[in-house]
Coordinates of C-alpha atoms in Angstrom, one line a residue:
X217 CA 8.8 2.7 16.3
X218 CA 8.4 0.1 13.6
X219 CA 5.4 -2.3 14.2
X220 CA 4.7 -5.4 12.2
X221 CA 2.7 -8.6 11.9
X222 CA 4.6 -11.8 11.6
X223 CA 4.3 -15.6 11.9
X224 CA 6.4 -18.0 13.9
X225 CA 5.6 -21.7 13.3
X226 CA 2.3 -20.6 11.7
X227 CA 1.1 -18.6 14.7
X228 CA 0.4 -14.9 14.0
X229 CA 1.9 -12.2 16.3
X230 CA 2.5 -8.5 16.3
X231 CA 5.5 -6.8 17.6
X232 CA 8.2 -4.1 17.3
X233 CA 11.2 -4.1 15.1
X234 CA 14.5 -2.7 16.3
X235 CA 18.1 -3.5 15.2
X236 CA 17.0 -6.4 13.1
X237 CA 15.2 -8.0 16.0
X238 CA 11.5 -8.6 16.4
X239 CA 10.1 -8.3 19.9
X240 CA 6.6 -9.8 20.2
X241 CA 3.8 -7.6 21.6
X242 CA 1.1 -10.2 21.7
X243 CA -0.4 -13.1 19.8
X244 CA -2.8 -11.9 17.2
X245 CA -2.4 -9.2 14.6
X246 CA -2.3 -5.4 14.4
X247 CA -5.8 -4.3 13.5
X248 CA -8.1 -2.6 16.0
X249 CA -5.2 -2.4 18.4
X250 CA -3.6 0.4 16.2
X251 CA -4.8 3.3 18.4
X252 CA -3.2 1.7 21.5
X253 CA 0.3 1.1 20.1
X254 CA 1.9 4.0 22.0
X255 CA 0.5 2.8 25.3
X256 CA 1.7 -0.8 24.7
X257 CA 5.4 0.0 24.1
X258 CA 6.2 -1.2 27.6
X259 CA 4.4 -4.5 26.9
X260 CA 7.0 -5.6 24.3
X261 CA 8.7 -8.7 25.4
X262 CA 12.3 -7.9 24.6
X263 CA 13.4 -11.2 26.2
X264 CA 11.5 -13.1 23.5
X265 CA 13.0 -11.1 20.6
X266 CA 14.0 -13.1 17.5
X267 CA 15.9 -12.2 14.3
X268 CA 13.6 -10.8 11.6
X269 CA 15.2 -13.4 9.2
X270 CA 13.6 -16.1 11.4
X271 CA 10.0 -15.0 11.0
X272 CA 7.5 -14.7 8.1
X273 CA 6.4 -11.1 7.6
X274 CA 2.8 -10.3 6.9
X275 CA 1.1 -7.0 5.9
X276 CA 0.9 -4.4 8.8
X277 CA -2.9 -4.8 8.8
X278 CA -4.0 -8.3 7.9
X279 CA -7.6 -7.5 6.8
X280 CA -8.1 -3.8 6.4
X281 CA -11.7 -2.5 6.7
X282 CA -11.1 -0.2 3.7
X283 CA -8.4 -0.1 1.1
X284 CA -8.6 3.2 -0.7
X285 CA -6.5 4.6 -3.5
X286 CA -6.2 8.0 -5.1
X287 CA -5.7 8.3 -8.9
X288 CA -3.5 10.7 -10.9
X289 CA -1.9 12.3 -7.8
X290 CA 1.4 13.1 -9.3
X291 CA 1.4 15.4 -12.3
X292 CA 3.9 13.4 -14.4
X293 CA 1.9 10.2 -13.9
X294 CA -1.3 12.0 -14.8
X295 CA 0.4 13.1 -18.1
X296 CA 1.5 9.5 -18.9
X297 CA -1.9 8.0 -18.1
X298 CA -4.1 9.3 -20.9
X299 CA -4.4 5.8 -22.3
X300 CA -5.7 4.6 -18.9
X301 CA -8.1 7.3 -17.8
X302 CA -9.0 10.6 -19.5
X303 CA -9.4 13.6 -17.2
X304 CA -8.9 16.7 -19.2
X305 CA -9.8 19.0 -16.4
X306 CA -9.5 17.3 -13.1
X307 CA -11.3 19.3 -10.5
X308 CA -11.6 16.8 -7.7
X309 CA -9.6 14.0 -6.2
X310 CA -10.2 10.7 -8.0
X311 CA -10.7 7.8 -5.6
X312 CA -11.3 4.0 -6.0
X313 CA -11.3 1.1 -3.7
X314 CA -9.3 -2.1 -3.6
X315 CA -11.0 -5.1 -2.1
X316 CA -9.9 -6.3 1.4
X317 CA -9.0 -9.7 -0.3
X318 CA -6.4 -7.7 -2.3
X319 CA -4.4 -7.2 0.9
X320 CA -0.9 -8.8 0.6
X321 CA 2.3 -8.5 2.5
X322 CA 6.1 -8.3 2.1
X323 CA 7.3 -11.3 0.0
X324 CA 3.7 -12.2 -1.0
X325 CA 3.1 -13.5 -4.5
X326 CA 1.3 -11.2 -6.8
X327 CA -1.0 -13.1 -9.2
X328 CA -0.8 -12.5 -12.9
X329 CA -4.5 -12.9 -13.7
X330 CA -5.7 -15.6 -16.1
X331 CA -8.0 -13.0 -17.7
X332 CA -5.4 -10.4 -18.6
X333 CA -1.8 -9.8 -19.7
X334 CA -1.9 -6.1 -18.8
X335 CA -0.6 -6.3 -15.3
X336 CA 1.1 -3.1 -14.0
X337 CA 2.9 -1.7 -11.0
X338 CA 2.5 1.5 -9.0
X339 CA 5.0 2.3 -6.2
X340 CA 3.2 4.3 -3.5
X341 CA 3.3 5.5 0.0
X342 CA 0.6 3.9 2.2
X343 CA -1.1 5.6 5.1
X344 CA -2.5 3.4 7.9
X345 CA -5.2 5.0 9.9
X346 CA -5.0 4.7 13.7
X347 CA -8.0 6.6 15.0
X348 CA -11.6 7.1 14.0
X349 CA -12.2 10.3 12.0
X350 CA -15.1 12.1 10.3
X351 CA -15.0 15.7 8.9
X352 CA -11.3 15.9 9.9
X353 CA -9.7 19.2 8.8
X354 CA -6.5 19.0 6.9
X355 CA -4.6 20.8 9.7
X356 CA -5.5 18.0 12.1
X357 CA -5.5 15.0 9.7
X358 CA -2.2 13.6 10.9
X359 CA -3.7 13.1 14.4
X360 CA -5.6 10.0 13.1
X361 CA -2.6 8.5 11.3
X362 CA -1.0 5.5 13.0
X363 CA 1.9 5.3 10.5
X364 CA 3.2 4.6 7.0
X365 CA 4.3 1.7 4.8
X366 CA 5.4 1.1 1.3
X367 CA 2.8 -0.1 -1.1
X368 CA 2.4 -1.3 -4.7
X369 CA -1.0 -0.5 -6.3
X370 CA -1.0 -3.4 -8.7
X371 CA -3.4 -2.7 -11.6
X372 CA -5.0 -4.7 -14.4
X373 CA -5.1 -2.0 -17.1
X374 CA -7.6 -3.4 -19.6
X375 CA -10.1 -4.2 -16.8
X376 CA -9.4 -0.7 -15.3
X377 CA -10.1 1.0 -18.7
X378 CA -13.4 -1.0 -19.0
X379 CA -15.1 0.8 -16.1
X380 CA -15.0 4.4 -15.1
X381 CA -15.0 3.4 -11.4
X382 CA -11.7 1.5 -11.9
X383 CA -12.8 -0.9 -9.2
X384 CA -12.5 -4.2 -11.1
X385 CA -9.0 -3.3 -12.5
X386 CA -7.7 -2.3 -9.1
X387 CA -9.3 -4.9 -6.8
X388 CA -8.0 -8.3 -7.9
X389 CA -6.9 -10.6 -5.1
X390 CA -3.2 -10.1 -4.0
X391 CA -3.0 -6.7 -5.8
X392 CA -2.6 -4.5 -2.7
X393 CA 0.8 -5.5 -1.2
X394 CA 2.0 -3.2 1.6
X395 CA 4.6 -3.2 4.3
X396 CA 7.0 -4.4 5.5
X397 CA 6.2 -2.4 8.7
X398 CA 4.0 0.2 10.1
X399 CA 6.4 3.1 10.7
X400 CA 5.2 5.7 13.1
X401 CA 5.1 9.4 11.9
X402 CA 7.7 10.5 14.4
X403 CA 10.2 8.1 12.9
X404 CA 9.3 9.0 9.3
X405 CA 9.5 12.8 9.7
X406 CA 8.6 15.3 7.1
X407 CA 7.2 13.5 4.1
X408 CA 7.8 16.2 1.5
X409 CA 11.4 15.6 0.8
X410 CA 11.4 11.8 1.0
X411 CA 12.4 9.9 -2.1
X412 CA 10.2 7.1 -3.5
X413 CA 11.5 4.6 -6.1
X414 CA 10.0 1.6 -7.9
X415 CA 12.0 -1.2 -9.4
X416 CA 11.2 -4.1 -11.7
X417 CA 13.9 -6.8 -11.7
X418 CA 16.3 -4.2 -10.2
X419 CA 15.6 -1.8 -13.1
X420 CA 14.6 1.6 -11.7
X421 CA 11.2 2.4 -13.3
X422 CA 9.8 5.1 -11.0
X423 CA 11.4 7.9 -9.0
X424 CA 10.1 11.0 -7.3
X425 CA 9.6 12.7 -3.9
X426 CA 6.5 12.5 -1.8
X427 CA 6.3 16.3 -1.9
X428 CA 5.3 16.0 -5.6
X429 CA 1.8 14.8 -4.6
X430 CA -0.9 17.0 -6.0
X431 CA -3.1 16.3 -3.0
X432 CA -1.1 15.9 0.2
X433 CA -1.8 13.2 2.8
X434 CA -3.7 15.7 5.0
X435 CA -5.7 16.9 2.1
X436 CA -6.6 13.3 1.1
X437 CA -7.8 12.5 4.6
X438 CA -9.8 15.7 4.8
X439 CA -11.5 14.9 1.5
X440 CA -12.3 11.3 2.4
X441 CA -13.7 12.1 5.8
X442 CA -16.1 14.6 4.3
X443 CA -18.0 11.6 2.9
X444 CA -17.4 8.8 5.3
X445 CA -15.7 7.7 8.5
X446 CA -12.1 6.5 8.5
X447 CA -11.5 3.8 11.1
X448 CA -8.4 2.2 12.7
X449 CA -6.8 -0.2 10.3
X450 CA -8.1 1.5 7.1
X451 CA -5.4 1.8 4.5
X452 CA -4.8 4.6 1.9
X453 CA -2.7 4.3 -1.2
X454 CA -1.6 7.9 -1.9
X455 CA -0.7 7.9 -5.6
X456 CA 2.3 7.0 -7.8
X457 CA 5.0 8.8 -9.7
X458 CA 5.5 8.5 -13.4
X459 CA 7.1 5.4 -14.9
X460 CA 4.4 2.8 -14.8
X461 CA 4.3 0.0 -17.4
X462 CA 1.4 1.5 -19.3
X463 CA 3.4 4.8 -19.7
X464 CA 6.0 3.1 -21.9
X465 CA 5.9 2.6 -25.7
X466 CA 5.3 -0.2 -26.1
X467 CA 3.9 -0.9 -22.6
X468 CA 6.0 -2.9 -20.2
X469 CA 3.5 -5.3 -18.7
X470 CA 4.6 -7.5 -15.8
X471 CA 5.1 -11.2 -16.3
X472 CA 5.5 -14.2 -14.1
X473 CA 8.8 -14.2 -12.4
X474 CA 9.2 -10.4 -12.3
X475 CA 10.5 -9.1 -9.0
X476 CA 9.1 -5.8 -7.7
X477 CA 10.6 -3.5 -5.2
X478 CA 9.3 -0.3 -3.6
X479 CA 11.8 1.8 -1.7
X480 CA 10.7 4.8 0.3
X481 CA 13.2 6.8 2.3
X482 CA 12.6 6.5 6.1
X483 CA 9.7 4.0 5.5
X484 CA 11.3 0.8 4.2
X485 CA 11.6 -1.6 1.3
X486 CA 8.7 -3.8 0.0
X487 CA 9.5 -6.7 -2.3
X488 CA 7.1 -9.0 -4.1
X489 CA 7.3 -11.5 -7.0
X490 CA 4.7 -12.0 -9.8
X491 CA 3.4 -15.5 -10.3
X492 CA 0.9 -17.0 -12.7
X493 CA -2.5 -17.1 -10.9
X494 CA -2.8 -20.6 -9.3
X495 CA -6.0 -22.6 -9.2
X496 CA -8.2 -20.3 -7.1
X497 CA -11.7 -21.4 -8.1
X498 CA -13.9 -22.2 -5.1
X499 CA -17.5 -22.3 -4.1
X500 CA -17.9 -21.9 -0.3

């Protein structure tokens, strides 16, 4: 099944996507209902289905409790990233968090920050957690996965380099787009052989297969849940192949007007556009 969040006339709904038609499940968004998706299949109102072109898509989880990202999880990307982060002998998974306000959806505008020109892209598979898990062994990790989506781990490279935690460079508002749908594991199938590609203005910049990950999805979940609980609606960015803007000489930073596309076999296509950061100053 493909589950998504969408708006009709400004009202938020969740529902199922099939043959280009969106069948509403209920008013309100996918969030804590993630564990119950299977039991709610019969609740889809097929008589109310509308064309996907007639709705505004939102990210599969509107406000994730956690947005977590693993760094240097493809060998070729690790090799090209020496100017971003130096890890001569990486012995453990490298993790950072993106803020919940970074969550963004299909078609959402990605802000080019006023404070930096070093905006970069990272095409990634996103894992959406569907059940609570702590100390989850790798061999059972997929039991807590609700589904998958495409993601783009947007990064502000000079801010990322300024702090070893990477948090500031990874957590800007709008910089965690993912979607367009939550695709359940049974529909995605075996991850290892699936192709992942990242485009900028229709130019292929990144290409690989998900099996190239250094730490697999089950290994990532096992590692994270050793330290803390994963909960329904948490989101994991699983790493990116080589070809990011910082890996080019000279670097190919994003600019306003650039169109980004992440294409993952059996998962979908995520498209976003870069815009100059609008007036976002606020107090209260």
